[in-house]
CSV table of C-alpha atoms and ligand atoms in Angstrom, one decimal:
chain,number,residue,atom,x,y,z
A,1050,MET,CA,-60.3,57.6,-29.1
A,1051,ALA,CA,-61.6,57.2,-25.6
A,1052,ASP,CA,-62.8,53.7,-26.7
A,1053,LEU,CA,-59.3,52.9,-27.9
A,1054,GLU,CA,-57.9,54.0,-24.6
A,1055,ALA,CA,-60.3,51.7,-22.7
A,1056,LEU,CA,-59.5,48.8,-25.0
A,1057,ARG,CA,-55.8,49.4,-24.4
A,1058,SER,CA,-56.1,49.3,-20.6
A,1059,ARG,CA,-58.4,46.3,-20.7
A,1060,ALA,CA,-55.9,44.5,-22.9
A,1061,LEU,CA,-52.9,45.3,-20.6
A,1062,ILE,CA,-54.8,44.1,-17.5
A,1063,GLU,CA,-55.7,40.8,-19.1
A,1064,LEU,CA,-52.2,40.4,-20.4
A,1065,SER,CA,-50.8,40.8,-16.9
A,1066,ALA,CA,-53.2,38.0,-15.7
A,1067,ALA,CA,-52.1,35.6,-18.4
A,1068,GLY,CA,-49.6,33.3,-16.7
A,1069,ASP,CA,-48.6,30.7,-19.2
A,1070,ALA,CA,-47.9,30.2,-22.8
A,1071,ALA,CA,-51.5,29.0,-23.6
A,1072,ALA,CA,-53.1,32.0,-21.9
A,1073,LEU,CA,-50.7,34.3,-23.7
A,1074,ASP,CA,-51.6,32.8,-27.0
A,1075,ALA,CA,-55.3,33.1,-26.3
A,1076,TRP,CA,-54.7,36.8,-25.4
A,1077,ARG,CA,-52.8,37.3,-28.6
A,1078,LEU,CA,-55.7,36.0,-30.7
A,1079,ALA,CA,-58.2,38.1,-28.8
A,1080,TYR,CA,-56.4,41.4,-29.4
A,1081,LEU,CA,-53.9,41.0,-32.2
A,1082,GLY,CA,-55.2,38.0,-34.2
A,1083,ARG,CA,-56.9,38.4,-37.5
A,1084,GLN,CA,-60.3,38.6,-35.7
A,1085,GLY,CA,-58.7,40.4,-32.7
A,1086,ALA,CA,-60.1,43.6,-31.2
A,1087,VAL,CA,-57.2,45.8,-32.3
A,1088,THR,CA,-57.2,44.4,-35.8
A,1089,ARG,CA,-60.8,45.1,-36.1
A,1090,VAL,CA,-60.4,48.7,-35.1
A,1091,LEU,CA,-57.6,49.2,-37.7
A,1092,ARG,CA,-59.8,47.5,-40.4
A,1093,GLY,CA,-62.7,49.8,-39.5
A,1094,LEU,CA,-60.7,53.0,-40.0
A,1095,GLY,CA,-62.1,53.5,-43.5
A,1096,GLU,CA,-65.5,54.0,-42.1
A,1097,LEU,CA,-64.5,57.1,-40.2
A,1098,PRO,CA,-64.7,60.6,-41.5
A,1099,ALA,CA,-61.4,61.6,-43.2
A,1100,GLU,CA,-60.5,64.3,-40.6
A,1101,GLU,CA,-60.7,61.7,-37.7
A,1102,ARG,CA,-59.1,58.8,-39.6
A,1103,ARG,CA,-55.6,60.2,-39.4
A,1104,ALA,CA,-55.5,60.7,-35.6
A,1105,VAL,CA,-57.4,57.5,-34.7
A,1106,GLY,CA,-55.3,55.5,-37.2
A,1107,ALA,CA,-52.0,56.8,-35.7
A,1108,MET,CA,-53.2,56.0,-32.2
A,1109,ALA,CA,-54.4,52.5,-33.1
A,1110,ASN,CA,-51.1,51.7,-34.8
A,1111,ALA,CA,-49.1,52.9,-31.9
A,1112,MET,CA,-51.3,50.8,-29.6
A,1113,ARG,CA,-50.8,47.7,-31.6
A,1114,ALA,CA,-47.0,48.2,-31.5
A,1115,ASP,CA,-47.2,48.7,-27.7
A,1116,LEU,CA,-49.3,45.6,-27.1
A,1117,GLU,CA,-47.0,43.5,-29.3
A,1118,GLY,CA,-44.0,44.7,-27.3
A,1119,ALA,CA,-45.9,44.0,-24.0
A,1120,LEU,CA,-46.8,40.5,-25.3
A,1121,ALA,CA,-43.2,39.7,-26.2
A,1122,GLN,CA,-42.0,40.7,-22.7
A,1123,ARG,CA,-44.7,38.6,-21.0
A,1124,GLN,CA,-43.8,35.6,-23.1
A,1125,THR,CA,-40.1,35.9,-22.1
A,1126,GLU,CA,-41.1,36.2,-18.4
A,1127,ALA,CA,-43.4,33.2,-18.6
A,1128,GLU,CA,-40.7,31.0,-20.2
A,1129,ASN,CA,-38.2,32.0,-17.6
A,1130,ALA,CA,-40.7,31.3,-14.8
A,1131,ALA,CA,-41.4,27.8,-16.3
A,1132,ILE,CA,-37.7,27.0,-16.5
A,1133,ALA,CA,-37.1,28.2,-13.0
A,1134,GLN,CA,-40.0,26.1,-11.7
A,1135,MET,CA,-38.6,22.9,-13.4
A,1136,GLU,CA,-35.1,23.6,-12.0
A,1137,ALA,CA,-36.5,24.2,-8.5
A,1138,GLY,CA,-38.2,20.8,-8.7
A,1139,GLY,CA,-34.8,19.4,-9.6
A,1140,ILE,CA,-36.1,17.7,-12.7
A,1141,ASP,CA,-35.7,18.6,-16.3
A,1142,VAL,CA,-37.4,15.8,-18.1
A,1143,THR,CA,-36.0,16.9,-21.4
A,1144,LEU,CA,-32.3,16.2,-20.3
A,1145,PRO,CA,-30.8,12.8,-21.3
A,1146,GLY,CA,-30.4,10.5,-18.3
A,1147,ARG,CA,-27.2,10.6,-16.3
A,1148,GLU,CA,-25.2,7.4,-15.8
A,1149,GLY,CA,-25.0,6.4,-12.1
A,1150,LEU,CA,-21.5,6.2,-10.6
A,1151,VAL,CA,-20.6,2.7,-9.5
A,1152,GLY,CA,-18.0,2.5,-6.7
A,1153,ARG,CA,-15.3,-0.1,-6.6
A,1154,LEU,CA,-12.7,-1.4,-4.2
A,1155,HIS,CA,-9.1,-0.1,-4.4
A,1156,PRO,CA,-6.8,-2.7,-6.0
A,1157,ILE,CA,-4.9,-3.0,-2.8
A,1158,THR,CA,-8.1,-3.7,-0.8
A,1159,GLN,CA,-9.0,-6.3,-3.4
A,1160,THR,CA,-5.6,-8.0,-3.2
A,1161,LEU,CA,-5.7,-7.9,0.6
A,1162,ARG,CA,-9.1,-9.5,0.7
A,1163,GLU,CA,-8.0,-12.2,-1.7
A,1164,MET,CA,-4.9,-12.9,0.4
A,1165,LEU,CA,-6.9,-13.1,3.6
A,1166,ALA,CA,-9.5,-15.3,2.0
A,1167,ALA,CA,-6.9,-17.7,0.8
A,1168,LEU,CA,-5.3,-17.8,4.3
A,1169,GLY,CA,-8.6,-18.1,6.0
A,1170,ALA,CA,-9.2,-21.2,3.9
A,1171,MET,CA,-6.0,-22.6,5.3
A,1172,GLY,CA,-7.1,-22.0,8.9
A,1173,PHE,CA,-5.6,-18.6,9.7
A,1174,GLN,CA,-7.6,-16.2,11.7
A,1175,VAL,CA,-7.2,-12.4,11.1
A,1176,ALA,CA,-5.9,-10.0,13.8
A,1177,GLU,CA,-4.8,-6.4,13.7
A,1178,GLY,CA,-2.3,-4.2,15.6
A,1179,PRO,CA,-1.5,-0.5,16.0
A,1180,GLU,CA,0.2,1.5,13.2
A,1181,VAL,CA,1.7,3.8,15.9
A,1182,GLU,CA,3.9,1.3,17.7
A,1183,TRP,CA,6.4,1.1,20.5
A,1184,GLU,CA,10.1,0.9,19.6
A,1185,TYR,CA,10.1,-2.3,21.7
A,1186,TYR,CA,7.6,-4.2,19.6
A,1187,ASN,CA,8.8,-3.0,16.3
A,1188,PHE,CA,12.5,-3.7,17.0
A,1189,ASP,CA,13.8,-4.9,20.4
A,1190,ALA,CA,11.3,-7.7,20.9
A,1191,LEU,CA,12.1,-8.9,17.4
A,1192,ARG,CA,15.8,-9.1,18.2
A,1193,ILE,CA,16.6,-6.0,16.1
A,1194,PRO,CA,19.0,-4.2,18.5
A,1195,TRP,CA,19.7,-0.5,18.4
A,1196,TYR,CA,22.8,-0.9,16.2
A,1197,HIS,CA,21.0,-2.9,13.5
A,1198,PRO,CA,21.0,-1.1,10.1
A,1199,SER,CA,17.2,-1.1,9.8
A,1200,ARG,CA,17.1,1.1,12.9
A,1201,ASP,CA,18.8,3.9,11.0
A,1202,SER,CA,16.7,7.0,11.1
A,1203,GLN,CA,16.6,6.9,7.3
A,1204,ASP,CA,14.2,4.0,7.6
A,1205,THR,CA,11.9,5.0,10.4
A,1206,PHE,CA,9.4,7.7,11.1
A,1207,TRP,CA,9.9,8.5,14.8
A,1208,LEU,CA,7.2,10.4,16.6
A,1209,GLU,CA,8.0,13.5,18.5
A,1210,GLN,CA,7.8,12.9,22.2
A,1211,LYS,CA,8.5,14.8,25.5
A,1212,PRO,CA,12.2,14.7,26.2
A,1213,GLU,CA,11.7,12.8,29.4
A,1214,SER,CA,9.8,9.9,27.7
A,1215,GLU,CA,11.8,6.7,28.1
A,1216,LYS,CA,9.9,4.5,25.6
A,1217,ARG,CA,10.1,5.7,22.1
A,1218,VAL,CA,7.2,5.6,19.6
A,1219,LEU,CA,7.3,5.2,15.9
A,1220,LEU,CA,5.2,4.4,12.8
A,1221,ARG,CA,5.7,0.6,12.5
A,1222,THR,CA,8.1,-0.3,9.7
A,1223,GLN,CA,6.7,-3.8,9.4
A,1224,THR,CA,3.7,-6.0,10.6
A,1225,SER,CA,6.1,-8.3,12.5
A,1226,PRO,CA,5.5,-6.6,15.9
A,1227,ASN,CA,2.2,-8.4,15.8
A,1228,GLN,CA,3.9,-11.7,16.1
A,1229,ILE,CA,4.9,-10.6,19.6
A,1230,ARG,CA,1.6,-8.9,20.4
A,1231,PHE,CA,-0.5,-11.9,19.4
A,1232,MET,CA,1.6,-14.4,21.3
A,1233,GLU,CA,1.6,-12.3,24.4
A,1234,LYS,CA,-2.2,-12.6,24.5
A,1235,ASN,CA,-2.8,-16.1,23.0
A,1236,GLN,CA,-1.5,-19.5,23.8
A,1237,PRO,CA,-0.6,-22.1,21.1
A,1238,PRO,CA,-1.8,-23.4,18.8
A,1239,VAL,CA,-1.5,-20.1,16.8
A,1240,ARG,CA,-2.5,-19.6,13.2
A,1241,VAL,CA,-2.8,-15.9,12.6
A,1242,ALA,CA,-2.6,-13.4,9.7
A,1243,VAL,CA,-2.1,-9.7,10.4
A,1244,PRO,CA,-2.7,-7.3,7.6
A,1245,GLY,CA,-1.9,-3.6,7.8
A,1246,ARG,CA,-0.1,-0.4,6.7
A,1247,VAL,CA,3.6,0.0,7.4
A,1248,TYR,CA,5.7,3.1,7.0
A,1249,ARG,CA,9.3,3.7,5.9
A,1250,PHE,CA,11.2,7.0,5.8
A,1251,GLU,CA,12.4,6.6,2.3
A,1252,ALA,CA,12.5,8.4,-1.0
A,1253,THR,CA,9.8,7.1,-3.3
A,1254,ASP,CA,10.5,5.5,-6.7
A,1255,ALA,CA,8.9,2.9,-8.9
A,1256,THR,CA,9.4,0.2,-6.3
A,1257,HIS,CA,9.4,2.2,-3.0
A,1258,GLU,CA,6.6,4.0,-1.2
A,1259,TRP,CA,6.8,5.6,2.2
A,1260,MET,CA,3.6,3.8,3.1
A,1261,PHE,CA,2.6,0.3,1.9
A,1262,HIS,CA,0.9,-2.8,3.2
A,1263,GLN,CA,2.1,-6.1,4.6
A,1264,VAL,CA,0.4,-9.3,5.7
A,1265,GLU,CA,2.2,-11.1,8.5
A,1266,LEU,CA,1.7,-14.8,9.0
A,1267,LEU,CA,2.4,-16.8,12.2
A,1268,ALA,CA,1.9,-20.4,13.0
A,1269,VAL,CA,3.0,-21.9,16.3
A,1270,ASP,CA,2.2,-25.4,17.5
A,1271,GLU,CA,3.8,-28.6,18.6
A,1272,GLY,CA,5.9,-30.2,15.9
A,1273,ILE,CA,5.8,-27.4,13.3
A,1274,SER,CA,8.9,-27.7,11.0
A,1275,PHE,CA,10.4,-26.0,8.0
A,1276,LYS,CA,8.4,-28.4,5.7
A,1277,HIS,CA,5.1,-27.0,7.1
A,1278,MET,CA,6.3,-23.5,6.3
A,1279,LYS,CA,7.3,-24.5,2.7
A,1280,GLY,CA,4.0,-26.3,2.1
A,1281,THR,CA,1.9,-23.5,3.5
A,1282,LEU,CA,3.6,-20.7,1.7
A,1283,THR,CA,3.8,-22.6,-1.6
A,1284,GLN,CA,0.0,-23.3,-1.3
A,1285,PHE,CA,-0.7,-19.7,-0.5
A,1286,ALA,CA,1.5,-18.4,-3.4
A,1287,ARG,CA,-0.2,-20.8,-5.8
A,1288,ALA,CA,-3.7,-19.7,-4.6
A,1289,LEU,CA,-2.7,-16.1,-5.6
A,1290,PHE,CA,-0.7,-16.8,-8.8
A,1291,GLY,CA,-1.9,-20.1,-10.2
A,1292,GLN,CA,-1.5,-23.7,-9.3
A,1293,ASP,CA,1.2,-24.3,-11.9
A,1294,ARG,CA,3.7,-21.8,-10.5
A,1295,GLU,CA,6.9,-23.0,-8.9
A,1296,VAL,CA,8.0,-21.5,-5.6
A,1297,ARG,CA,11.5,-21.5,-4.2
A,1298,PHE,CA,13.1,-20.6,-0.8
A,1299,ARG,CA,16.5,-18.9,-0.6
A,1300,CYS,CA,18.5,-18.6,2.6
A,1301,HIS,CA,18.2,-15.1,4.1
A,1302,TYR,CA,18.9,-13.5,7.4
A,1303,PHE,CA,16.1,-11.9,9.5
A,1304,PRO,CA,16.9,-11.3,13.2
A,1305,PHE,CA,13.7,-12.8,14.4
A,1306,VAL,CA,13.8,-16.2,12.5
A,1307,GLU,CA,16.3,-19.0,12.3
A,1308,PRO,CA,16.7,-20.3,9.7
A,1309,GLY,CA,15.3,-17.5,7.6
A,1310,ALA,CA,14.5,-17.4,3.9
A,1311,GLU,CA,13.2,-15.3,1.1
A,1312,VAL,CA,10.4,-16.7,-0.9
A,1313,ASP,CA,10.4,-16.4,-4.7
A,1314,ILE,CA,7.8,-17.2,-7.3
A,1315,GLN,CA,8.6,-18.3,-10.8
A,1316,CYS,CA,8.3,-15.4,-13.2
A,1317,GLY,CA,4.9,-15.6,-15.0
A,1318,LEU,CA,6.2,-13.9,-18.2
A,1319,CYS,CA,9.2,-16.1,-19.0
A,1320,GLY,CA,8.4,-19.1,-16.9
A,1321,GLY,CA,11.8,-19.0,-15.2
A,1322,ALA,CA,14.0,-18.5,-18.3
A,1323,GLY,CA,14.8,-14.9,-17.4
A,1324,CYS,CA,13.3,-11.8,-19.0
A,1325,ARG,CA,13.1,-8.0,-18.5
A,1326,SER,CA,10.2,-8.2,-16.0
A,1327,CYS,CA,12.2,-10.4,-13.6
A,1328,GLY,CA,15.5,-8.7,-14.3
A,1329,GLY,CA,16.8,-11.8,-16.0
A,1330,GLU,CA,16.4,-13.8,-12.8
A,1331,GLY,CA,13.4,-16.0,-13.7
A,1332,TRP,CA,12.2,-15.5,-10.2
A,1333,LEU,CA,10.4,-12.8,-8.3
A,1334,GLU,CA,10.6,-12.2,-4.5
A,1335,ILE,CA,7.3,-12.2,-2.7
A,1336,ALA,CA,8.0,-12.7,1.0
A,1337,GLY,CA,10.4,-13.0,3.9
A,1338,ALA,CA,9.9,-16.0,6.1
A,1339,GLY,CA,11.5,-18.4,8.6
A,1340,MET,CA,11.2,-20.5,11.7
A,1341,VAL,CA,10.4,-18.3,14.7
A,1342,HIS,CA,13.6,-17.7,16.7
A,1343,ARG,CA,13.7,-19.7,20.0
A,1344,GLU,CA,14.4,-16.6,22.0
A,1345,ILE,CA,11.2,-14.9,20.8
A,1346,LEU,CA,9.1,-17.9,21.9
A,1347,GLU,CA,10.8,-17.8,25.3
A,1348,ASN,CA,10.4,-14.0,25.7
A,1349,VAL,CA,6.6,-14.3,25.2
A,1350,GLY,CA,6.5,-17.1,27.8
A,1351,TYR,CA,6.0,-20.1,25.4
A,1352,ASP,CA,7.8,-23.4,26.2
A,1353,ALA,CA,10.3,-23.4,23.4
A,1354,ASP,CA,11.1,-27.1,23.9
A,1355,ARG,CA,7.5,-28.0,23.2
A,1356,TYR,CA,6.5,-25.4,20.6
A,1357,THR,CA,8.0,-24.3,17.3
A,1358,GLY,CA,6.6,-22.1,14.6
A,1359,PHE,CA,7.1,-20.3,11.4
A,1360,ALA,CA,6.5,-16.6,10.4
A,1361,ALA,CA,6.3,-14.8,7.0
A,1362,GLY,CA,5.8,-11.3,5.8
A,1363,PHE,CA,4.2,-10.5,2.4
A,1364,GLY,CA,4.2,-7.1,0.7
A,1365,VAL,CA,0.7,-6.5,-0.6
A,1366,GLU,CA,1.6,-3.8,-3.2
A,1367,ARG,CA,4.3,-6.1,-4.5
A,1368,ILE,CA,1.9,-9.0,-5.0
A,1369,ALA,CA,-0.7,-6.7,-6.7
A,1370,MET,CA,2.0,-5.4,-9.0
A,1371,LEU,CA,3.1,-8.9,-10.0
A,1372,ARG,CA,-0.4,-10.1,-10.5
A,1373,HIS,CA,-1.5,-7.2,-12.6
A,1374,GLY,CA,1.7,-6.3,-14.4
A,1375,ILE,CA,1.9,-2.8,-12.7
A,1376,ASP,CA,5.4,-1.4,-13.0
A,1377,ASP,CA,5.2,1.6,-10.6
A,1378,ILE,CA,4.0,1.3,-7.0
A,1379,ARG,CA,3.2,5.0,-6.9
A,1380,ASN,CA,0.2,4.4,-9.2
A,1381,PHE,CA,-1.6,3.0,-6.2
A,1382,TYR,CA,-1.7,6.2,-4.3
A,1383,ALA,CA,-1.7,8.8,-7.0
A,1384,ASN,CA,-5.6,8.6,-7.1
A,1385,ASP,CA,-5.7,8.8,-10.8
A,1386,LEU,CA,-9.1,7.4,-11.8
A,1387,ARG,CA,-7.8,6.3,-15.1
A,1388,PHE,CA,-5.6,3.8,-13.3
A,1389,LEU,CA,-8.0,2.9,-10.5
A,1390,ARG,CA,-11.0,2.2,-12.9
A,1391,GLN,CA,-9.1,-0.7,-14.4
A,1392,PHE,CA,-9.6,-2.9,-11.4
B,767,DAH,N1,9.2,-8.0,8.5
B,767,DAH,C1,10.1,-8.2,7.4
B,767,DAH,C2,10.3,-7.0,6.5
B,767,DAH,O1,9.5,-6.1,6.6
B,767,DAH,C3,9.5,-9.3,6.5
B,767,DAH,C4,9.6,-10.7,7.2
B,767,DAH,C5,10.7,-11.5,7.1
B,767,DAH,C6,8.5,-11.1,8.0
B,767,DAH,C7,10.8,-12.7,7.7
B,767,DAH,C8,8.6,-12.4,8.6
B,767,DAH,C9,9.7,-13.2,8.4
B,767,DAH,O2,7.6,-12.8,9.4
B,767,DAH,O3,9.7,-14.4,9.1
B,767,DAH,O4,11.2,-6.9,5.8
């Protein structure tokens, strides 16, 4: 029985030293296997005198059960340790590979870049201006006086200012203030495109957002006439929508141009016959435009007898919607990946 006790403690010491599955298996063979030490003791019981057999047998059986329990516990510990080690290394080679995430440009960024590329090909440089703008550039300098309907507080986000400030500050409602800003700093000839965000204090619906993008166009030079405007804008619209599309110009009033126009493109679905998509019109509006008002040229110090120019403003969301058949502008800023992944 003393031998059994010695065997037991040797087995437990060796078990605690066995660190992995292979070592544990070797230990199991050495003690509990068919040729193992404990098994051999049990098999040899018959050789003992009958009065000892009982006590030694009971002790040997209890020892085998103990060692089996200890082995099971060590096996669990070793498995957990192995998993922890793999996880600490950050690699589980048994897991299937993960697909890499590929980023993409927002559909508005894509549209904006295409617009600027087409304009660049026609000789327009790109400039930018501030989104937080003086009332002067956004309205007064563009001949939009304080009583004009578009100055209604419904339409404009005004910034909070100290009561004593004389010049008011707002979030620009259009990119047109950059006509003034650019001409103040540059002499003709001018060919410039100004992209950017604009803000309107409006309820949102399928065709209105409180923030959207415009691209402003301005060309000023000697001898620029309405026909240059028509040619340039037609060319630009066809670069975006296809060479076979018709473009038309409708008289429209904007305070900073004279004459002014709205620019329509033939509906791509019905080809001009009128359908649901174009509200039965056959045409879709894509821009406001016109010949730069003489007073504006004079106010920035240009010689209005020598120089003339045209300006236009395009809505980027509107163009993206028409090109992709998107029926709700709010999709662009809802950040729903199911929508964004399509572009
Ligand atoms: N700024 C105008 C708007 O937001 C659009 C516009 C109309 C721009 C006529 C122009 C223009 O440059 O000539 O409604």
